[in-house]
Tab-separated table of C-alpha atoms in Angstrom:
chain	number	residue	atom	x	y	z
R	25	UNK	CA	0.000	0.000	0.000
R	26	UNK	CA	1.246	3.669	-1.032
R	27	UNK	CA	2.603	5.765	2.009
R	28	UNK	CA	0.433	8.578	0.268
R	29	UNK	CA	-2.496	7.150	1.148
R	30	UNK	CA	-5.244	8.374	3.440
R	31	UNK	CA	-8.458	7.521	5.033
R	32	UNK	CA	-11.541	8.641	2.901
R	33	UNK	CA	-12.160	11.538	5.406
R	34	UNK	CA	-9.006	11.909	5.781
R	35	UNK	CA	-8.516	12.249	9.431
R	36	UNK	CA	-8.097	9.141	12.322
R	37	UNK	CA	-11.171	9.394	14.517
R	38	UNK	CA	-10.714	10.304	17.463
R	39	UNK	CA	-13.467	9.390	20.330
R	40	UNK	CA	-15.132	11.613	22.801
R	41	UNK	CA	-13.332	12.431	25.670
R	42	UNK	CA	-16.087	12.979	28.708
R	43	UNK	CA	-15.076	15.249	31.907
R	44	UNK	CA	-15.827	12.458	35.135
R	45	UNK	CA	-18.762	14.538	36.685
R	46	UNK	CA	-19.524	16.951	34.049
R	47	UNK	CA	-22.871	16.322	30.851
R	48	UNK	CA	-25.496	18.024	29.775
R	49	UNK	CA	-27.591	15.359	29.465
R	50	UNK	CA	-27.176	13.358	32.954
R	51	UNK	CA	-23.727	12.209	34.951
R	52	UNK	CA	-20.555	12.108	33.728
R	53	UNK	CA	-18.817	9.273	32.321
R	54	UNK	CA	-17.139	8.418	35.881
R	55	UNK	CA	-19.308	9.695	37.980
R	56	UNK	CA	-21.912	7.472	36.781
R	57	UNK	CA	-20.090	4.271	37.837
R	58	UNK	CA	-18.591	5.657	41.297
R	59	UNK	CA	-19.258	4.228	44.490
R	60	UNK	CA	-21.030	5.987	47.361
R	61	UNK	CA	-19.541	9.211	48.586
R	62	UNK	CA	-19.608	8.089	51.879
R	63	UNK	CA	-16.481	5.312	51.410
R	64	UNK	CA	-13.816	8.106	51.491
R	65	UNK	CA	-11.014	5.607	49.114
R	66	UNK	CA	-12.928	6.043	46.399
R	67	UNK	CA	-13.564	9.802	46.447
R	68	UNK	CA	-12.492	11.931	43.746
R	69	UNK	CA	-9.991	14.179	45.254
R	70	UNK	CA	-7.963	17.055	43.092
R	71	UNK	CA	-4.982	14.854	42.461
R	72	UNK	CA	-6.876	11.875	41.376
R	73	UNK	CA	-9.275	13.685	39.039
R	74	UNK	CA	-5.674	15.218	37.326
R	75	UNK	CA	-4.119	11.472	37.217
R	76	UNK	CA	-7.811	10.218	35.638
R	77	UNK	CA	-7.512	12.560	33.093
R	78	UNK	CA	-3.851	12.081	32.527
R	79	UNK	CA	-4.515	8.316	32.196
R	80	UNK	CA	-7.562	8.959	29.274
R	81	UNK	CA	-5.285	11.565	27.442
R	82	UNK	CA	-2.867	8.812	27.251
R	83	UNK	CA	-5.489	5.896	26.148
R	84	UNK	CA	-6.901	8.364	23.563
R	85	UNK	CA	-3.503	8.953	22.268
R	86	UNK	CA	-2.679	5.464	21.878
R	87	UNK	CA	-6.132	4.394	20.635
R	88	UNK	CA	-5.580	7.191	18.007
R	89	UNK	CA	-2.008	5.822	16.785
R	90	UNK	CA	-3.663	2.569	16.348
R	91	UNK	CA	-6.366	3.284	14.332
R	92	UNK	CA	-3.757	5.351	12.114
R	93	UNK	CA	-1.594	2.561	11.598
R	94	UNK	CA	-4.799	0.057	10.985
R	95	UNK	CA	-4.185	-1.341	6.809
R	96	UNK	CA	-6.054	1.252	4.038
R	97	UNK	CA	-8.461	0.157	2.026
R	98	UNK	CA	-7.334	-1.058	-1.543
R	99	UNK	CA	-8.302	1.077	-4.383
R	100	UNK	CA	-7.774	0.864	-8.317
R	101	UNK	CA	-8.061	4.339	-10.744
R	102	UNK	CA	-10.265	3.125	-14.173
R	103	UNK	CA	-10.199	5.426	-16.969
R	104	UNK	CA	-13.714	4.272	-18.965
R	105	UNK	CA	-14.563	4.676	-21.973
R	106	UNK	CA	-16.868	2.019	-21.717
R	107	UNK	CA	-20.399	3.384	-21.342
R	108	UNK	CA	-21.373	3.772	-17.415
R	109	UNK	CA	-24.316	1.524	-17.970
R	110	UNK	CA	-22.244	-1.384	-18.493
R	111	UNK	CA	-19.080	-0.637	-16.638
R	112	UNK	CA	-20.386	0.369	-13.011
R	113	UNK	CA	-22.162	-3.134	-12.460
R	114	UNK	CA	-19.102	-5.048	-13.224
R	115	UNK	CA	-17.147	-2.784	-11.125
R	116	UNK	CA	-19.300	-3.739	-8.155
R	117	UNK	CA	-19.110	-6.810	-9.012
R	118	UNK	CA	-14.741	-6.507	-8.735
R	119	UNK	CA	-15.079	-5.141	-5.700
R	120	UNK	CA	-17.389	-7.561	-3.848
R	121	UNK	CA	-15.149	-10.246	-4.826
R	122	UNK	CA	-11.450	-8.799	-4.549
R	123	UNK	CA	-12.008	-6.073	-1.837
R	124	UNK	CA	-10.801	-3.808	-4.262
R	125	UNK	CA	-12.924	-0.515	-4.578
R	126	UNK	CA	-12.764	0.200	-8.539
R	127	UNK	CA	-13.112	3.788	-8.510
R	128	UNK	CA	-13.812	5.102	-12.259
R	129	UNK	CA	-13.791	8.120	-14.494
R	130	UNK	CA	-15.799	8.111	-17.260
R	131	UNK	CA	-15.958	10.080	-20.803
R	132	UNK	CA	-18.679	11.609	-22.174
R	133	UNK	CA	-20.508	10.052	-25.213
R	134	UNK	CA	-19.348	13.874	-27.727
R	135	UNK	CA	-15.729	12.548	-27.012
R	136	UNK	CA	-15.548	9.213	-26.614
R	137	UNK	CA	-12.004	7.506	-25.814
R	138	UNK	CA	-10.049	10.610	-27.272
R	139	UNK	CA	-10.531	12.285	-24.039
R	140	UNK	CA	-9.940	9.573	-21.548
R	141	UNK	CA	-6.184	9.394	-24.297
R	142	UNK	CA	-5.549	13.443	-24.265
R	143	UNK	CA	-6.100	13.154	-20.277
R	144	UNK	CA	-3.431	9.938	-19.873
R	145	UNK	CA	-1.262	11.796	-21.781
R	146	UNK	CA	-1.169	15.053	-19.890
R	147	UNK	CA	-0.538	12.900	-16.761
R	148	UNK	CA	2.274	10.637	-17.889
R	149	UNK	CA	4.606	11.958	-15.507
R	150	UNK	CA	2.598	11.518	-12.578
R	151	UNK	CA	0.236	8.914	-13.487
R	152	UNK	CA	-3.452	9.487	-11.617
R	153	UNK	CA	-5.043	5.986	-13.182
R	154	UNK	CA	-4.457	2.562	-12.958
R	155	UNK	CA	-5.642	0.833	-15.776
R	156	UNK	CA	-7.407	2.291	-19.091
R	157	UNK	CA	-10.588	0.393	-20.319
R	158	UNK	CA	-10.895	1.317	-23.708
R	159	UNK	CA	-14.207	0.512	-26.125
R	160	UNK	CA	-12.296	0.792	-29.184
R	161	UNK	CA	-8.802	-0.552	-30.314
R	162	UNK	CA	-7.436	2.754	-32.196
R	163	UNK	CA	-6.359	5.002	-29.112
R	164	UNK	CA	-5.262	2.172	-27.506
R	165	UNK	CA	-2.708	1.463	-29.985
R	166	UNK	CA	-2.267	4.699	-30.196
R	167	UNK	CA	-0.992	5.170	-26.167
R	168	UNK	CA	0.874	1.927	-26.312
R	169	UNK	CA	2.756	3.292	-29.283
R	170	UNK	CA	3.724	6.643	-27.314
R	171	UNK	CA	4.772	4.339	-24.064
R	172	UNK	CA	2.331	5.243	-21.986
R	173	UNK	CA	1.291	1.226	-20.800
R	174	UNK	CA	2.841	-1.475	-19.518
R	175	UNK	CA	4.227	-4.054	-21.478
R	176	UNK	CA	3.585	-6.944	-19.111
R	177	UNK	CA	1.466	-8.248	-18.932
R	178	UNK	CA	0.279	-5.504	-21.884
R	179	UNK	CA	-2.929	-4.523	-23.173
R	180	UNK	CA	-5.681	-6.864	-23.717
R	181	UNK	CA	-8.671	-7.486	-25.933
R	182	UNK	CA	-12.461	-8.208	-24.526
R	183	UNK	CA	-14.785	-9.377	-26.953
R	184	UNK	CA	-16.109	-6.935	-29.915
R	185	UNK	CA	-18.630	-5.221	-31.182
R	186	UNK	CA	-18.955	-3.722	-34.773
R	187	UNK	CA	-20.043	-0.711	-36.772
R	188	UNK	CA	-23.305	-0.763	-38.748
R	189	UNK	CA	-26.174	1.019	-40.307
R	190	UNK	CA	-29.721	1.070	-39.341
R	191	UNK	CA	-32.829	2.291	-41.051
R	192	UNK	CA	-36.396	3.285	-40.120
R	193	UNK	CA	-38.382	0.606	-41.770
R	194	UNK	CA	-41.369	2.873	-42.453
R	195	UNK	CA	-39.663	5.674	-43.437
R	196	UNK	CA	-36.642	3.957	-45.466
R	197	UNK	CA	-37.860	0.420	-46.638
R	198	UNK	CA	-35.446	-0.109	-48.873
R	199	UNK	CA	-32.396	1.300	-47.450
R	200	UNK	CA	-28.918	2.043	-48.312
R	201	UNK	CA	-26.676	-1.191	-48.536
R	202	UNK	CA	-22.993	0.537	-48.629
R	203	UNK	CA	-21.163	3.045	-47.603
R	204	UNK	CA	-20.927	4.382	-51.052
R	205	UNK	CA	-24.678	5.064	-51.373
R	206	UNK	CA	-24.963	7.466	-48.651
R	207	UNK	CA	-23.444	10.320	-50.609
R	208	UNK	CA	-26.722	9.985	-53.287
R	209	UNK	CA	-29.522	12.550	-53.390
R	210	UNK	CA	-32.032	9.692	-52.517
R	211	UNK	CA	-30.405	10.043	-48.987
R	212	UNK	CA	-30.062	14.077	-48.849
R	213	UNK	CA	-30.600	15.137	-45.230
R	214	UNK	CA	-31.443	11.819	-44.358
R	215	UNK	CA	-28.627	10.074	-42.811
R	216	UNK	CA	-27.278	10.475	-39.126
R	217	UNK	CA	-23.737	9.843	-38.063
R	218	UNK	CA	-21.157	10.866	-34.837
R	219	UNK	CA	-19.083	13.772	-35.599
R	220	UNK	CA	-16.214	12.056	-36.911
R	221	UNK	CA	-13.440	12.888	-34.914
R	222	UNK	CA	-14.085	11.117	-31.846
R	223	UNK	CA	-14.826	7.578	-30.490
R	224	UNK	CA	-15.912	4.689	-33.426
R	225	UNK	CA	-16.887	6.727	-36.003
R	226	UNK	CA	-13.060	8.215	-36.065
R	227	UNK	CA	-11.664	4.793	-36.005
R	228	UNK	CA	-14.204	3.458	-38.799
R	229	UNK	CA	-13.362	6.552	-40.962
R	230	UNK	CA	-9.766	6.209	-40.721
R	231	UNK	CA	-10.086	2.457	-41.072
R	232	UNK	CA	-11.986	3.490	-44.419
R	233	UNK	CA	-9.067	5.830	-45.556
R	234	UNK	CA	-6.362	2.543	-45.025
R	235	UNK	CA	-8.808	0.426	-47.450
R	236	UNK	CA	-9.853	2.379	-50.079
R	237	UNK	CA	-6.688	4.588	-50.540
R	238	UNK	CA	-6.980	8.230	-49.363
R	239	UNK	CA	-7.851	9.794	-52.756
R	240	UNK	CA	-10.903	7.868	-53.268
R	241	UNK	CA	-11.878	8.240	-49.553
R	242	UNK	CA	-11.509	11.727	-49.601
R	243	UNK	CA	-13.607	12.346	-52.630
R	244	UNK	CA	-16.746	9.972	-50.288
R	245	UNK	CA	-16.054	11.979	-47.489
R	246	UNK	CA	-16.497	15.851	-49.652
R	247	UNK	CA	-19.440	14.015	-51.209
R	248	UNK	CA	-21.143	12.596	-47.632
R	249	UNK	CA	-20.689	16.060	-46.160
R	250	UNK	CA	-22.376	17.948	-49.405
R	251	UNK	CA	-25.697	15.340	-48.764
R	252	UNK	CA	-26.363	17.531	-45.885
R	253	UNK	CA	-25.773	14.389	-42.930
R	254	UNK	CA	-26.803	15.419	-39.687
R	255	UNK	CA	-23.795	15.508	-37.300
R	256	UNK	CA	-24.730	14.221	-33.655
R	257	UNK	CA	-22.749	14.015	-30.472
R	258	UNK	CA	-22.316	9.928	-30.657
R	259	UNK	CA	-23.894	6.817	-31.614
R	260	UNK	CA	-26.416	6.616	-29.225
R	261	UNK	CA	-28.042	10.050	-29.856
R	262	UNK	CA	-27.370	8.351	-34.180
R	263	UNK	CA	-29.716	5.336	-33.168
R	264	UNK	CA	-32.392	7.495	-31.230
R	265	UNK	CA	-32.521	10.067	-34.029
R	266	UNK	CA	-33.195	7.021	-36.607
R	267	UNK	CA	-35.529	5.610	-33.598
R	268	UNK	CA	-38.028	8.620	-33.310
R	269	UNK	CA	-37.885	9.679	-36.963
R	270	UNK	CA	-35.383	12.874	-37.291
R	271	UNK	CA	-33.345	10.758	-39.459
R	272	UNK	CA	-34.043	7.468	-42.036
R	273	UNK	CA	-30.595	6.037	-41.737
R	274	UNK	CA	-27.844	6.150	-39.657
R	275	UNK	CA	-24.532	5.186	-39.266
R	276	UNK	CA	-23.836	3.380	-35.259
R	277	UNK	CA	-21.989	0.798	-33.407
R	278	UNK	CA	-24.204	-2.396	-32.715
R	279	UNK	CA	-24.304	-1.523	-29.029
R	280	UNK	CA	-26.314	1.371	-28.946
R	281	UNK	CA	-28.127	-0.148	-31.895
R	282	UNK	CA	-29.975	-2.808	-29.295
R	283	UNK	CA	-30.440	-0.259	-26.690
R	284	UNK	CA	-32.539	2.071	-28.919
R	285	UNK	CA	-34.310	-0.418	-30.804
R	286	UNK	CA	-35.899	-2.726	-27.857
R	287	UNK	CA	-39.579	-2.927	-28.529
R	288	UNK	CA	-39.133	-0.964	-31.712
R	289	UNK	CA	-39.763	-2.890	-34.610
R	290	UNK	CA	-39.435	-0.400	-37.214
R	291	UNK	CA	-35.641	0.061	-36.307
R	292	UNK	CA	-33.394	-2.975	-38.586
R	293	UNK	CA	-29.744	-2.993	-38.759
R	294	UNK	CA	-27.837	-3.452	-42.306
R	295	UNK	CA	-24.409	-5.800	-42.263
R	296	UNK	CA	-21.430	-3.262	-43.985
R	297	UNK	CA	-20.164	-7.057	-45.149
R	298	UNK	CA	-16.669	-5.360	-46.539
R	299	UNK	CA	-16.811	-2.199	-44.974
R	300	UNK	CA	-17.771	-4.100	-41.788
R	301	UNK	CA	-15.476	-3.172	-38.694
R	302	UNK	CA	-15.316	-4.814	-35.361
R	303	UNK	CA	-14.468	-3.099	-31.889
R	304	UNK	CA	-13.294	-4.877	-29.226
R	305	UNK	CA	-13.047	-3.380	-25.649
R	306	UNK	CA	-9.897	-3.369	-24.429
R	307	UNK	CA	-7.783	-3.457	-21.122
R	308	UNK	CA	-4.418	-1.878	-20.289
R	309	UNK	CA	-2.412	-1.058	-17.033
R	310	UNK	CA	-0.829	2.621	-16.765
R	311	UNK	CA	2.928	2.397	-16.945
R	312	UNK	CA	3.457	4.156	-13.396
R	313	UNK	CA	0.054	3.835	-11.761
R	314	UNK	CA	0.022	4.153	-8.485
R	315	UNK	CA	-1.626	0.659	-7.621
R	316	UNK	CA	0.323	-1.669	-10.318
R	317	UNK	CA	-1.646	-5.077	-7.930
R	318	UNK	CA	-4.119	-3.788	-8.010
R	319	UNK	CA	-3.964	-2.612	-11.639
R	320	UNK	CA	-3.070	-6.507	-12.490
R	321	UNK	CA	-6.287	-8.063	-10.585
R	322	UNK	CA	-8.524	-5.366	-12.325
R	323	UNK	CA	-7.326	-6.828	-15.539
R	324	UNK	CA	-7.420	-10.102	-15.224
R	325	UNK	CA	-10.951	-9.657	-14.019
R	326	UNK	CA	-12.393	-7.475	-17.176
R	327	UNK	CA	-10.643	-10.266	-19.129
R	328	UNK	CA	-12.506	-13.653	-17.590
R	329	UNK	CA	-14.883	-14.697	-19.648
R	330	UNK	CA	-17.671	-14.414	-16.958
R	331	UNK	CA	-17.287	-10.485	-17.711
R	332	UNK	CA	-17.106	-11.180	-21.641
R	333	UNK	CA	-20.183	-13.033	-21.333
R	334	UNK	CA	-22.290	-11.035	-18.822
R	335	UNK	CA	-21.290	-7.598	-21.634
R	336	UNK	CA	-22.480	-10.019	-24.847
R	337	UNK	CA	-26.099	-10.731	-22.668
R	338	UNK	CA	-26.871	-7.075	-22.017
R	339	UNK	CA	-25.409	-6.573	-25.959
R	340	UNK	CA	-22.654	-3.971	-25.046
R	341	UNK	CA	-20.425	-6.680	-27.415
R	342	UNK	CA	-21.510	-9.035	-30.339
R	343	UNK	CA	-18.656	-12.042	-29.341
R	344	UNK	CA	-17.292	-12.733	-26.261
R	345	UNK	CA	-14.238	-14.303	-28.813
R	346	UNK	CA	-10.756	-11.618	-27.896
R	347	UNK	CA	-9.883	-11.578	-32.006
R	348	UNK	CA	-11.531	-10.449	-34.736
R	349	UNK	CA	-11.576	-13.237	-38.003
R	350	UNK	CA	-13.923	-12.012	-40.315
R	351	UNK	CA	-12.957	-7.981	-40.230
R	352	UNK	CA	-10.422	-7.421	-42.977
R	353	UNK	CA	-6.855	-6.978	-42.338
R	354	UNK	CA	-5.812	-4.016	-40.693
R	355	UNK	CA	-2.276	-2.466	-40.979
R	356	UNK	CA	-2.183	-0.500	-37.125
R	357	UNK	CA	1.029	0.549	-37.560
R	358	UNK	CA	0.604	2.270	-40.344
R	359	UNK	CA	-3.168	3.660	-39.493
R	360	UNK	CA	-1.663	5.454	-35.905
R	361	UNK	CA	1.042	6.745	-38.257
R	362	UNK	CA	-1.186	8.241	-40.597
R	363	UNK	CA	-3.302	9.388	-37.769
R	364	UNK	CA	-2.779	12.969	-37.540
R	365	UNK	CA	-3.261	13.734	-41.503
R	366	UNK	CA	-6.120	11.353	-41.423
R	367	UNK	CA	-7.773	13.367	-38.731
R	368	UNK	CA	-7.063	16.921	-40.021
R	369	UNK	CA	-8.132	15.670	-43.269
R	370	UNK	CA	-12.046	14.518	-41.413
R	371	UNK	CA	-11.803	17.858	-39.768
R	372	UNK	CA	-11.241	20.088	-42.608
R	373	UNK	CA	-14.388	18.219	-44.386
R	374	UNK	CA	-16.696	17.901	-41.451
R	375	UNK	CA	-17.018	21.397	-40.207
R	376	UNK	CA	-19.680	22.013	-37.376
């Protein structure tokens, strides 16, 4: 345990100290339990009431130094990017059976992951969190490539789930069935999507740039932004948009895709087949973190398969399987190289 430390109030108790003869609410504390006045040993002259409160300074001292030497409780930092709906319960769930209070951070849905990276990043050289529990694999890569995790046990994989576009089966019956077709008139005003520069919809565009060739992705991103595509603050605000009407297709992660459409029939989701892009969670310990076991047993618990499973049943992920086989190939190296023109390239185009 760190020497820094401290209780949660931050200050040893200390109990209260009652003058023998003296309350406002009845006798004192000594006075209470003395014996008749009339046997003179057992009266309290001057010099014994000084040595009785001499002897409960003392005990109050002592009892004080114990309780400040008494173990702390164990406590792990989690930066989440994972939503809060699925994260917390598991968390409890740590604690309960390690000891170990998980005590998180989450990001907000506008700026998913990227801030949770920026805000490792500014702290590298006095690390604040313990472990980093990412819901995409880009800015983990990303951090790992700059140094900022350890690399043992490293970073870890849990489950996926994928990228994909929905329709409102009233309003769009036959919908879009690539990527491609979102830039034509049919679908002017029409489509919903994240602002691309944060969370999934960053990593899906930038996966996009990698597999077409940036030329040809460029051209479908001028031509996406010229359809008029309304520009939301993440996926989940994408699927209720398509769910209430404001928009006939949108562009989502699978996740947020079941939450929004349970009980609403006239919500479908479209397979991308090629253009198809799985997301695993992932799980990494903060090179420096102040609680490195602790750290370790947080890990190895988001990466049982009890957790895998419990996220696939509430459909936070699609597989409970740590790698992706039918995704195409993905060159990382390369994508976190080409990172930073990739994103001032999406920024440039999608201006809000």
């Amino acid at each position: 345990m760190n020497s820094h430390e401290h209780r949660p109030n931050g200050e040893a108790r200390v109990p209260l100290v009652v003058e023998p003869g003296v309350s406002s609410d009845g006798p004192g504390l000594l006075q209470a339990f003395a014996p008749s006045s009339a046997d003179s040993r057992f009266r309290m002259t001057p010099r014994r009431r000084a040595a009785t409160r001499a002897a409960l300074v003392l005990i109050c001292a002592l009892w004080a130094a114990t309780t400040a030497c008494e173990p702390q409780g164990r406590f792990v930092v989690v930066y989440a990017s994972q939503d809060q709906v699925y994260a917390e319960p598991l968390l409890r769930r740590f604690t309960e059976k390690t000891g170990i209070e998980a005590r998180a951070v989450y990001d907000s849905e506008a700026v998913k992951t990227v801030g949770m990276a920026n805000r490792l990043i500014a702290e590298r050289e006095r690390p604040v969190a313990d472990v980093f529990w990412g819901n995409e694999e880009l800015r983990t890569r990303q951090l790992d490539q700059m140094g900022l995790f350890e690399t043992t046990p490293g970073w870890a994989s849990i489950g996926w789930r994928s990228r994909c576009l929905i329709h409102h089966t009233n309003l769009a019956p036959n919908p879009p069935l690539t990527l491609a077709e979102l830039t034509n008139a049919t679908w002017k005003g029409r489509v919903a999507l994240a602002y691309p520069m944060f969370g999934s919809t960053a990593t899906h565009f930038v996966v996009l740039r990698q597999r077409w060739g940036e030329e040809a992705w460029l051209r479908w991103c001028r031509a996406l932004q010229a359809n008029s595509p309304l520009l939301l603050e993440g996926n989940s605000q994408v699927a209720h948009a398509v769910a209430a009407g404001r928009a006939h297709i949108g562009l989502t992660d699978t996740d947020d895709y079941h939450e929004e459409t349970n009980g609403r029939p006239h919500v479908a989701r479209v397979p991308l087949s090629s253009e198809f892009l799985r997301l695993p969670n992932t799980v990494a310990i903060v090179k420096g973190g102040p609680h490195p076991l602790e750290a370790r047993a947080l890990q190895e618990f988001l990466r049982s398969p009890e957790v895998a499973s419990l996220l696939v049943s509430q459909h936070a992920l699609e597989g409970a399987e740590a790698e992706s086989k039918t995704s195409p190939p993905i060159d990382w190296p390369r994508l976190v190289r080409e990172l930073g023109p990739a994103m001032d390239q999406l920024g440039q185009v999608f201006l809000r």
